[in-house]
Short mmCIF file of C-alpha atoms in Angstrom, two decimals:
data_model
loop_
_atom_site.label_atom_id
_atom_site.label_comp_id
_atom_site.label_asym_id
_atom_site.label_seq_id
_atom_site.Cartn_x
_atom_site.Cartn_y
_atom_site.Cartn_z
CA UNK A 94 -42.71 319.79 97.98
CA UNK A 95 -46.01 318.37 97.93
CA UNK A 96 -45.82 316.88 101.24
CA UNK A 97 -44.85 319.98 102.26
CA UNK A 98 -47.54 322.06 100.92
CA UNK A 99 -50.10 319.76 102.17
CA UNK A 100 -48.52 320.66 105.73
CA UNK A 101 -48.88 324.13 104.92
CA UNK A 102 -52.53 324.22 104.12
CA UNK A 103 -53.20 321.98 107.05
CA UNK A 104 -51.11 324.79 109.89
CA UNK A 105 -52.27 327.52 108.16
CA UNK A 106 -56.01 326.31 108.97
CA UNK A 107 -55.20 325.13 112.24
CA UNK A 108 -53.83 328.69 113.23
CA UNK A 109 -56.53 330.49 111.56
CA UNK A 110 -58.87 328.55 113.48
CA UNK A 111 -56.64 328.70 116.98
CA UNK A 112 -55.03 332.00 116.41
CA UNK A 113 -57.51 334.04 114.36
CA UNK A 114 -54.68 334.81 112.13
CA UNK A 115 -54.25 335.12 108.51
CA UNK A 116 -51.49 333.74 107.20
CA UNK A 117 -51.98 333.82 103.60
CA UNK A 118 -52.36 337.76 103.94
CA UNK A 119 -48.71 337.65 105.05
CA UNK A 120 -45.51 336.36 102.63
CA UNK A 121 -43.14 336.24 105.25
CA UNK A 122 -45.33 334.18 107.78
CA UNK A 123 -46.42 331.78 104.93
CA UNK A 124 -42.08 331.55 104.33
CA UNK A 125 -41.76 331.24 107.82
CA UNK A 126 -44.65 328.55 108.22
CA UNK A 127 -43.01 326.14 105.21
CA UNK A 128 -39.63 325.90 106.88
CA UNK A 129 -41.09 324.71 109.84
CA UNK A 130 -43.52 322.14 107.90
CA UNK A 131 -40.83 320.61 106.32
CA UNK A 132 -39.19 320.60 109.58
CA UNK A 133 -41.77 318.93 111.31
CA UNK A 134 -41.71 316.09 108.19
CA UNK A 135 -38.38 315.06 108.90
CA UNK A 136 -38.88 314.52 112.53
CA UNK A 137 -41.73 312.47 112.02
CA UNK A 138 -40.04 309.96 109.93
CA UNK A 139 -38.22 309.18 112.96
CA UNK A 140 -40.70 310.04 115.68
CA UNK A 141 -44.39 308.73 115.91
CA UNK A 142 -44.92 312.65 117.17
CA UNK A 143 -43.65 316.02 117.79
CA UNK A 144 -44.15 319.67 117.81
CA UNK A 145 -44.36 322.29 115.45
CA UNK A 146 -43.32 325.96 116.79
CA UNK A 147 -42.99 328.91 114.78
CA UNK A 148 -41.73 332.01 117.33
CA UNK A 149 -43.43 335.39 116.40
CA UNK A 150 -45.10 333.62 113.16
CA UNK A 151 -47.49 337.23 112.99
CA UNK A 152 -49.13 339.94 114.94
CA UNK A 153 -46.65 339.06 117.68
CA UNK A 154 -48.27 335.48 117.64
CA UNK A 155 -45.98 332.38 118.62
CA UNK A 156 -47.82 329.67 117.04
CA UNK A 157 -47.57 326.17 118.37
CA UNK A 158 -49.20 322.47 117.65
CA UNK A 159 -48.65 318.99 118.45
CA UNK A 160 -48.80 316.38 115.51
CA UNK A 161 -48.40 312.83 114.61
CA UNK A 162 -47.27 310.49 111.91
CA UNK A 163 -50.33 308.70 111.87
CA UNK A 164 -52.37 312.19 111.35
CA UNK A 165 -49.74 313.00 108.88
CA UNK A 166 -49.85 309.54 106.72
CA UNK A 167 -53.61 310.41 106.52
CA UNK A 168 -52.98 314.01 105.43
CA UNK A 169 -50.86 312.54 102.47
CA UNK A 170 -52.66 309.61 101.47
CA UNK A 171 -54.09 311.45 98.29
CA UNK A 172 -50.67 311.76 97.33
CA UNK A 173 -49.47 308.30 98.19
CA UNK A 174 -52.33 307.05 95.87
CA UNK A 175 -50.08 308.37 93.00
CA UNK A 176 -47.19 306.95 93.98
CA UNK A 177 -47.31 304.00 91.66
CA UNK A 178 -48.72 305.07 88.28
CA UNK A 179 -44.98 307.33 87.47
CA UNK A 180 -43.47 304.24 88.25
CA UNK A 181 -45.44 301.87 86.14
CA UNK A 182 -45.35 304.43 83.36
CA UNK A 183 -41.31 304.35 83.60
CA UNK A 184 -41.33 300.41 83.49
CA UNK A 185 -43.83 300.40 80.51
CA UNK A 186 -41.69 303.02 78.55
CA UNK A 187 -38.83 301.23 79.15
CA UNK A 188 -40.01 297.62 77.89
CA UNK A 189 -38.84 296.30 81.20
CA UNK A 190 -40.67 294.24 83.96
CA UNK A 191 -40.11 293.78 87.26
CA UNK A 192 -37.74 290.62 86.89
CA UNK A 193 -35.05 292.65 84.85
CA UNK A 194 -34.57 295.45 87.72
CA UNK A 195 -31.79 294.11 89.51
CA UNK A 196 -31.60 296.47 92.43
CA UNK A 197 -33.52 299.74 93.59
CA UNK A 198 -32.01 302.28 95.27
CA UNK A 199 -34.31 305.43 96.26
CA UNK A 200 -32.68 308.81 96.66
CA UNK A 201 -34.18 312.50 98.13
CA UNK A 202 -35.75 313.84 101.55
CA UNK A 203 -39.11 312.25 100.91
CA UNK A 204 -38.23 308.71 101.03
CA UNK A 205 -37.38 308.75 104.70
CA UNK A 206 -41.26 309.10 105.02
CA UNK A 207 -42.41 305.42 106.29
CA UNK A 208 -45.35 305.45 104.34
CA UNK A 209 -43.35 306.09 100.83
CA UNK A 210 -40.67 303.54 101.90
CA UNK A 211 -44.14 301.06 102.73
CA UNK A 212 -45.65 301.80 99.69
CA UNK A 213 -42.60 301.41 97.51
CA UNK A 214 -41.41 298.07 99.33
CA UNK A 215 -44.85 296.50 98.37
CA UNK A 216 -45.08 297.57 94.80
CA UNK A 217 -41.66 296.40 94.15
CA UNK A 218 -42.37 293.27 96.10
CA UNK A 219 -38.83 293.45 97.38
CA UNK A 220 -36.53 294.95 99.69
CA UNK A 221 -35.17 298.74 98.51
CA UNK A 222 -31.38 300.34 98.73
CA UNK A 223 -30.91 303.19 101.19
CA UNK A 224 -26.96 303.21 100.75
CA UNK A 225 -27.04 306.72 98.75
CA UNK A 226 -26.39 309.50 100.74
CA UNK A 227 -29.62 310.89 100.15
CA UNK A 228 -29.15 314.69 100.50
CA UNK A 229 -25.96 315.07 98.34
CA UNK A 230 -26.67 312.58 95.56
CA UNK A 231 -28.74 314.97 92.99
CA UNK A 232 -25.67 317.66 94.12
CA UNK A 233 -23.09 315.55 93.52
CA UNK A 234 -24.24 314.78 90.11
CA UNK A 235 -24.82 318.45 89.15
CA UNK A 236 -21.37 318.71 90.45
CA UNK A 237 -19.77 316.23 88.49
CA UNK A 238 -21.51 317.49 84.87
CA UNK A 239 -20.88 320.88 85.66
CA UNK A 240 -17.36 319.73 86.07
CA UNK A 241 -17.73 317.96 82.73
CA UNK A 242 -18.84 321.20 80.85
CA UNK A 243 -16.11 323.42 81.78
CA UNK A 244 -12.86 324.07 80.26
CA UNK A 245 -11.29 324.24 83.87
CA UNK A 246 -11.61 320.73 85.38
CA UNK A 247 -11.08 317.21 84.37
CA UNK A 248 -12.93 314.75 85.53
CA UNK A 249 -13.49 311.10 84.46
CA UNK A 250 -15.49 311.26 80.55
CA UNK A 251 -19.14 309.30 81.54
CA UNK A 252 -22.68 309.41 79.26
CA UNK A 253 -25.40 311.41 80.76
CA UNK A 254 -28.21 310.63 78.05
CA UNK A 255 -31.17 313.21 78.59
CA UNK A 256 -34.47 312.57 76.45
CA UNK A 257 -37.55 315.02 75.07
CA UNK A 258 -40.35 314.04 77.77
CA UNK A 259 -43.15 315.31 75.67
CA UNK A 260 -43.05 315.37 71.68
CA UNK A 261 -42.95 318.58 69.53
CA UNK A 262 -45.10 318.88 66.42
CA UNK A 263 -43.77 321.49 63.77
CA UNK A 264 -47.76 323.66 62.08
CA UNK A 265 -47.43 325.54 58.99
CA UNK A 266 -49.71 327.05 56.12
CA UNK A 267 -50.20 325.25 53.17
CA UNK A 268 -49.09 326.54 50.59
CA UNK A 269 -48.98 324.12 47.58
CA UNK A 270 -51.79 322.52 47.85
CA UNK A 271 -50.93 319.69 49.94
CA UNK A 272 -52.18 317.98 53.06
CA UNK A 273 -49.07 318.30 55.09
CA UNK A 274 -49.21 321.34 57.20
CA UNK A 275 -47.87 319.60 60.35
CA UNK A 276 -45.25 317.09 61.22
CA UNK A 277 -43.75 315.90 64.97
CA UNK A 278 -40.30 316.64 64.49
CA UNK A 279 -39.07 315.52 67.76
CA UNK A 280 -40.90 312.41 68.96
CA UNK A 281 -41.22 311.50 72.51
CA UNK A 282 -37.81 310.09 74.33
CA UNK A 283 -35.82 311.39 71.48
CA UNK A 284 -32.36 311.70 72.61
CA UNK A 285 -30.94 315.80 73.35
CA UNK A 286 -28.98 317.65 71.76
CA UNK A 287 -30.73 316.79 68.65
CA UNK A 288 -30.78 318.56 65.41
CA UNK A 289 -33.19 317.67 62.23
CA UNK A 290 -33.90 319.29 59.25
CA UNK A 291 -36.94 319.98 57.23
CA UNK A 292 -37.12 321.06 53.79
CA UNK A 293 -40.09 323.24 52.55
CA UNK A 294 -41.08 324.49 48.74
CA UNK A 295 -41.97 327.88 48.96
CA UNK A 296 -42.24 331.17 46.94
CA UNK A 297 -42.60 333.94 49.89
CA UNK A 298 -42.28 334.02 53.76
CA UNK A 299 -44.00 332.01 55.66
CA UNK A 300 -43.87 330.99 59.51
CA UNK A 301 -43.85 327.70 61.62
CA UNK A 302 -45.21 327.35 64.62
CA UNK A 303 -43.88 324.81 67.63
CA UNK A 304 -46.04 323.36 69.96
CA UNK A 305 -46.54 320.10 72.04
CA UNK A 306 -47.84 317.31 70.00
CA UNK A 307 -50.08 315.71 73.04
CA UNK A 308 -51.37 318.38 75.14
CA UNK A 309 -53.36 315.79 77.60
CA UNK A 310 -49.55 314.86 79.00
CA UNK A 311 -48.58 318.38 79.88
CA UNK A 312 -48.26 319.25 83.80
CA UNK A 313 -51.89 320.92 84.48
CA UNK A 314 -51.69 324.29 83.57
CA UNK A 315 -48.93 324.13 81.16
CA UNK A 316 -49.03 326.38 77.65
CA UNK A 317 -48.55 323.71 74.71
CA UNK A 318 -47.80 326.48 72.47
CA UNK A 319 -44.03 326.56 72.13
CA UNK A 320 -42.65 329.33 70.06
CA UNK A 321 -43.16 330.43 66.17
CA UNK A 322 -40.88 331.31 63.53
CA UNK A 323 -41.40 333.36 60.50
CA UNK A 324 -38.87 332.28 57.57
CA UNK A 325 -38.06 335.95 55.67
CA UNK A 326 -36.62 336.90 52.37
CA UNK A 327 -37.66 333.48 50.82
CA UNK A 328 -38.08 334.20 46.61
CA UNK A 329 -39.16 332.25 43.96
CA UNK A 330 -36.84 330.60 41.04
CA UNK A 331 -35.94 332.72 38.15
CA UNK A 332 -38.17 330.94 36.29
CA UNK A 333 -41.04 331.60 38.91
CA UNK A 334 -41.04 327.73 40.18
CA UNK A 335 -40.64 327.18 44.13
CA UNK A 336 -37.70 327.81 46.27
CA UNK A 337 -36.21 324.54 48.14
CA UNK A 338 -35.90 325.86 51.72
CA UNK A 339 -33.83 324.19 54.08
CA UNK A 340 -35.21 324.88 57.83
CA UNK A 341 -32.61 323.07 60.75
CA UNK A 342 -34.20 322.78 64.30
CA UNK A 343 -32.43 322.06 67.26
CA UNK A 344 -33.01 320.91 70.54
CA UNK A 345 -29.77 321.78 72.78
CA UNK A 346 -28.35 319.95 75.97
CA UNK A 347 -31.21 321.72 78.03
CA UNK A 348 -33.83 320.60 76.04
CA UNK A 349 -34.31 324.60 74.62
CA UNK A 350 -36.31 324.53 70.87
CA UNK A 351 -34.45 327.02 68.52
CA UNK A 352 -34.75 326.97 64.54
CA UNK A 353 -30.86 327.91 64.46
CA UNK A 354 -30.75 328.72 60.86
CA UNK A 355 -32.61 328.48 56.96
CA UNK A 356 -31.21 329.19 53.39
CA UNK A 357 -32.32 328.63 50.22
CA UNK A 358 -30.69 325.42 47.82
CA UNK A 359 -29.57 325.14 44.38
CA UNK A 360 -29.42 322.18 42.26
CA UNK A 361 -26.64 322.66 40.38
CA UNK A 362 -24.85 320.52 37.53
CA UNK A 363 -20.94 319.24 38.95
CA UNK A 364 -18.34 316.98 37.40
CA UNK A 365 -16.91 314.46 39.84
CA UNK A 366 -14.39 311.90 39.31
CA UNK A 367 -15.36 308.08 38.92
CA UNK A 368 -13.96 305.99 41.22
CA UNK A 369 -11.42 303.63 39.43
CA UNK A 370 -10.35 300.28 41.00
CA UNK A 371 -7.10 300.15 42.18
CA UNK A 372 -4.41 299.27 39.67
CA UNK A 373 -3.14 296.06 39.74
CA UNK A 374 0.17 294.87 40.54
CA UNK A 375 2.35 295.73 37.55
CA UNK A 376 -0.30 297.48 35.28
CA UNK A 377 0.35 301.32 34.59
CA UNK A 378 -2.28 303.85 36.14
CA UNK A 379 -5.34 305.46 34.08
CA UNK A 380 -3.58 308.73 32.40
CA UNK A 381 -6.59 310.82 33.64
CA UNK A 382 -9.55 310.00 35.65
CA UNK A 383 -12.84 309.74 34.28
CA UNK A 384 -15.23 312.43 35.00
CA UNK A 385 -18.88 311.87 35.32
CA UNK A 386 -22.04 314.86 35.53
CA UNK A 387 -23.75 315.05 38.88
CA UNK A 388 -26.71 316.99 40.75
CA UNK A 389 -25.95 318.40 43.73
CA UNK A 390 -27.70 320.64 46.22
CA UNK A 391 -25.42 323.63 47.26
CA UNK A 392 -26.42 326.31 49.43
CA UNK A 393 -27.40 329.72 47.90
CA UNK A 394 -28.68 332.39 50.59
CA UNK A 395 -29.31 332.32 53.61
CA UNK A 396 -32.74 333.46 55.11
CA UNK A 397 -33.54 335.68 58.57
CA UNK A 398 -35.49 333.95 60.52
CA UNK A 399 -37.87 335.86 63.80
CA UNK A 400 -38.65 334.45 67.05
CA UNK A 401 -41.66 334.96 68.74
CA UNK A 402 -42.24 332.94 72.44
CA UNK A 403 -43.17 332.92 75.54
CA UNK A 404 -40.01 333.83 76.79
CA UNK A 405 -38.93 337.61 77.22
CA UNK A 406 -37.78 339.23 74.34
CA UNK A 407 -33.99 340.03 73.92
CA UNK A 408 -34.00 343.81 75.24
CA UNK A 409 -36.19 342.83 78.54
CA UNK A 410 -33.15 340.43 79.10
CA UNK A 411 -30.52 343.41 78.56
CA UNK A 412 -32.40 345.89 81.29
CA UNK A 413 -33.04 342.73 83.34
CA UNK A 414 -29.11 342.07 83.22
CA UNK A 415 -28.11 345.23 83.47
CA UNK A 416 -30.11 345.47 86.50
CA UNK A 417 -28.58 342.72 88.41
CA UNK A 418 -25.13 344.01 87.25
CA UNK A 419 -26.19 347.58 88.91
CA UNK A 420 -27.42 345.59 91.98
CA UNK A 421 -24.68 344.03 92.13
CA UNK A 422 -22.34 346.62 92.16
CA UNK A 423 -24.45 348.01 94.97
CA UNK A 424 -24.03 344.97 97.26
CA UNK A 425 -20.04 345.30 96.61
CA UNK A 426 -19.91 348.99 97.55
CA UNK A 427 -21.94 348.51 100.34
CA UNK A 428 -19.56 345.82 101.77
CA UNK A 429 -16.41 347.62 100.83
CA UNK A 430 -18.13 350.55 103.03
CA UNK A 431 -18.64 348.08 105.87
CA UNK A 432 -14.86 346.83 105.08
CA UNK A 433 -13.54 350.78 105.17
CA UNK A 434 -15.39 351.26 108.54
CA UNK A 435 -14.42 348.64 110.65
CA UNK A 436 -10.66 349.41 109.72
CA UNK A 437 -11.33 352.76 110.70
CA UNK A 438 -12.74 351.89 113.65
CA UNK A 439 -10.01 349.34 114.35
CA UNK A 440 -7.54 352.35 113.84
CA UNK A 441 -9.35 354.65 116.00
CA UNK A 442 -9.27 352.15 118.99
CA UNK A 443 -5.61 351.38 118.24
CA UNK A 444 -4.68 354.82 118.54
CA UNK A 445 -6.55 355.26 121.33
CA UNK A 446 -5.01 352.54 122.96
CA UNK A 447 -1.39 353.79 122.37
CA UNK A 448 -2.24 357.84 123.54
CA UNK A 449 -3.57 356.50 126.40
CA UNK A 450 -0.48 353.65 127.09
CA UNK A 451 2.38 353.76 125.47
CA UNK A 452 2.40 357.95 124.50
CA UNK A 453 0.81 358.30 127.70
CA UNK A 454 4.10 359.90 129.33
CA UNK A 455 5.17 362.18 126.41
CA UNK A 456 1.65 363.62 126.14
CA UNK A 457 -0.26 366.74 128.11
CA UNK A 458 -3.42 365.40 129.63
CA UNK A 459 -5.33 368.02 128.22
CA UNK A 460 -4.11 366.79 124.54
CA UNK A 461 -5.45 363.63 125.08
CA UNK A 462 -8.79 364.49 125.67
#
């Protein structure tokens, strides 16, 4: 896509300049404009030049330019200068070298470029796979694990092991007088789903807030605040000490931060039996077990816990639903209406057909008209 939108800026300069036409000013042209840009990409990873036409592109304008790879390679070459560093990154976090990769095989629409396969064949320092089909292998694969997830199909069991690119750090108020008011929960490359739990001493509510521990990682323009979560109906002991608060977290299969649930614990005084040694061989069994005392933690009320994020709130999603259901509707009636007139029409001509063929002779002239 960045290829692509390097293209883009480049066309929509040249035809402002050749043209006097603004392209920007216009959604559908800009649309228009991309489709032919990536176009154009494609052919020049097998041809050292070719056109770029884009018919009635605005104001009744068919736009039209000649290009090259070489004036394309140079277009890019910002982009081919970061090429590497994702790569060296992956073999760092990894604890790899070079030596242990056995074989590379690149997959995806960019590759075909010359330039990237160049590039990639000298960092490497060795010759790359192509054997992939290159447009089908992401879909395939999203295939295949949708497959997985549903009740419907089966499909061969296999490990898709998905990772938290960027660690989360848990922020609250102190409250007790210590120092620990934050803690990263999730550390970076721990595996998903993954569920942890925190425990906090408190006497009233009190929130948590989610955010990303390392902000300076983040895609540019990228909020590191996360989401926040204010713990309710948290009271203190009968006897006025602190509350033990169990908080769990949760990261699910699409890497989406949720506190799922929180309740207040009890220590409580149980009698469990002590394991005995098995009898041996001819000796009678112990009469009754031996019971020992034991502290346990046991649930004792569960807390309500309030979401507030970035992401719309629960009754935007309900109109927002509701509107695609209406929508949808819509889009059925109106082809159930297209349905209902071409059989009409079908039966109109049919008739028509038979009056004036085979009813022909046992109807008045005038009745056909």
């Amino acid at each position: 896509r960045s290829f692509d939108q390097a293209l883009l800026d480049h066309f929509i300069a040249v035809f402002d300049e050749k043209y006097k036409i603004d392209i920007r000013s216009n959604s559908k042209a800009q649309v228009r404009l991309r489709a032919a840009c990536e176009k154009l990409k494609k052919v020049l990873s097998a041809n050292t030049q070719a056109p770029i036409t884009v018919e009635n592109l605005m104001n009744d304008v068919d736009a039209s330019a000649l290009y090259s790879r070489d004036e394309l390679e140079a277009l890019i070459q910002p982009l081919l200068q970061r090429l590497e560093k994702p790569i060296q990154n992956a073999i760092a976090d990894s604890g790899l070298s070079g030596e242990d990769i056995h074989s590379i095989e690149l997959v995806g629409g960019s590759i075909r470029i010359p330039a990237v396969k160049q590039r990639l064949t000298e960092f490497f320092g060795r010759e790359l796979s192509y054997t992939l089909n290159q447009d089908e292998a992401v879909a395939r694969g999203c295939a295949l694990q949708c497959a997985i997830a549903s009740p419907v199909f089966r499909v061969r069991d296999f490990a898709v092991n998905d990772i938290t690119a960027h660690p989360i750090r848990f922020k609250w108020e102190d409250a007790n007088g210590s120092d620990d008011t934050s803690l990263d929960v999730f550390a970076r490359y721990n595996p998903i789903p993954s569920t942890k739990m925190l425990t906090f001493y408190r006497k009233q509510a009190f929130a948590i807030e989610a955010e990303y521990a390392d902000p300076t990682q983040l895609p540019p323009g990228t909020n590191a605040w996360i989401s926040r979560f204010d713990i309710k109906g948290v009271e203190p002991l009968e006897n006025g000490d602190l509350a033990t608060i169990k908080v769990k977290a949760r990261l699910d299969l699409s890497g989406v931060l949720n506190v799922t649930s929180a309740y207040t614990v009890e220590e409580v005084e149980v009698e469990e039996p002590v394991e005995q040694p098995e009898a041996k061989e001819g000796e009678a069994p112990a009469a009754a077990p031996e019971m020992r005392k034991v502290k346990k933690l046991v649930r004792k009320a569960d807390l309500t816990v309030l979401q507030a994020s970035q992401c719309l709130d629960a009754a935007t999603l309900t109109e927002l639903a509701k509107s695609e259901r209406e929508m949808h509707t819509a889009d059925l009636l109106v082809g159930a209406t297209e349905v209902a007139k071409n059989s009409l029409e079908e039966y109109i001509y049919e008739a028509r057909a038979k009056v004036e063929g085979d009813y022909a002779p046992f109807i008045e002239a005038a009745d056909q008209k």
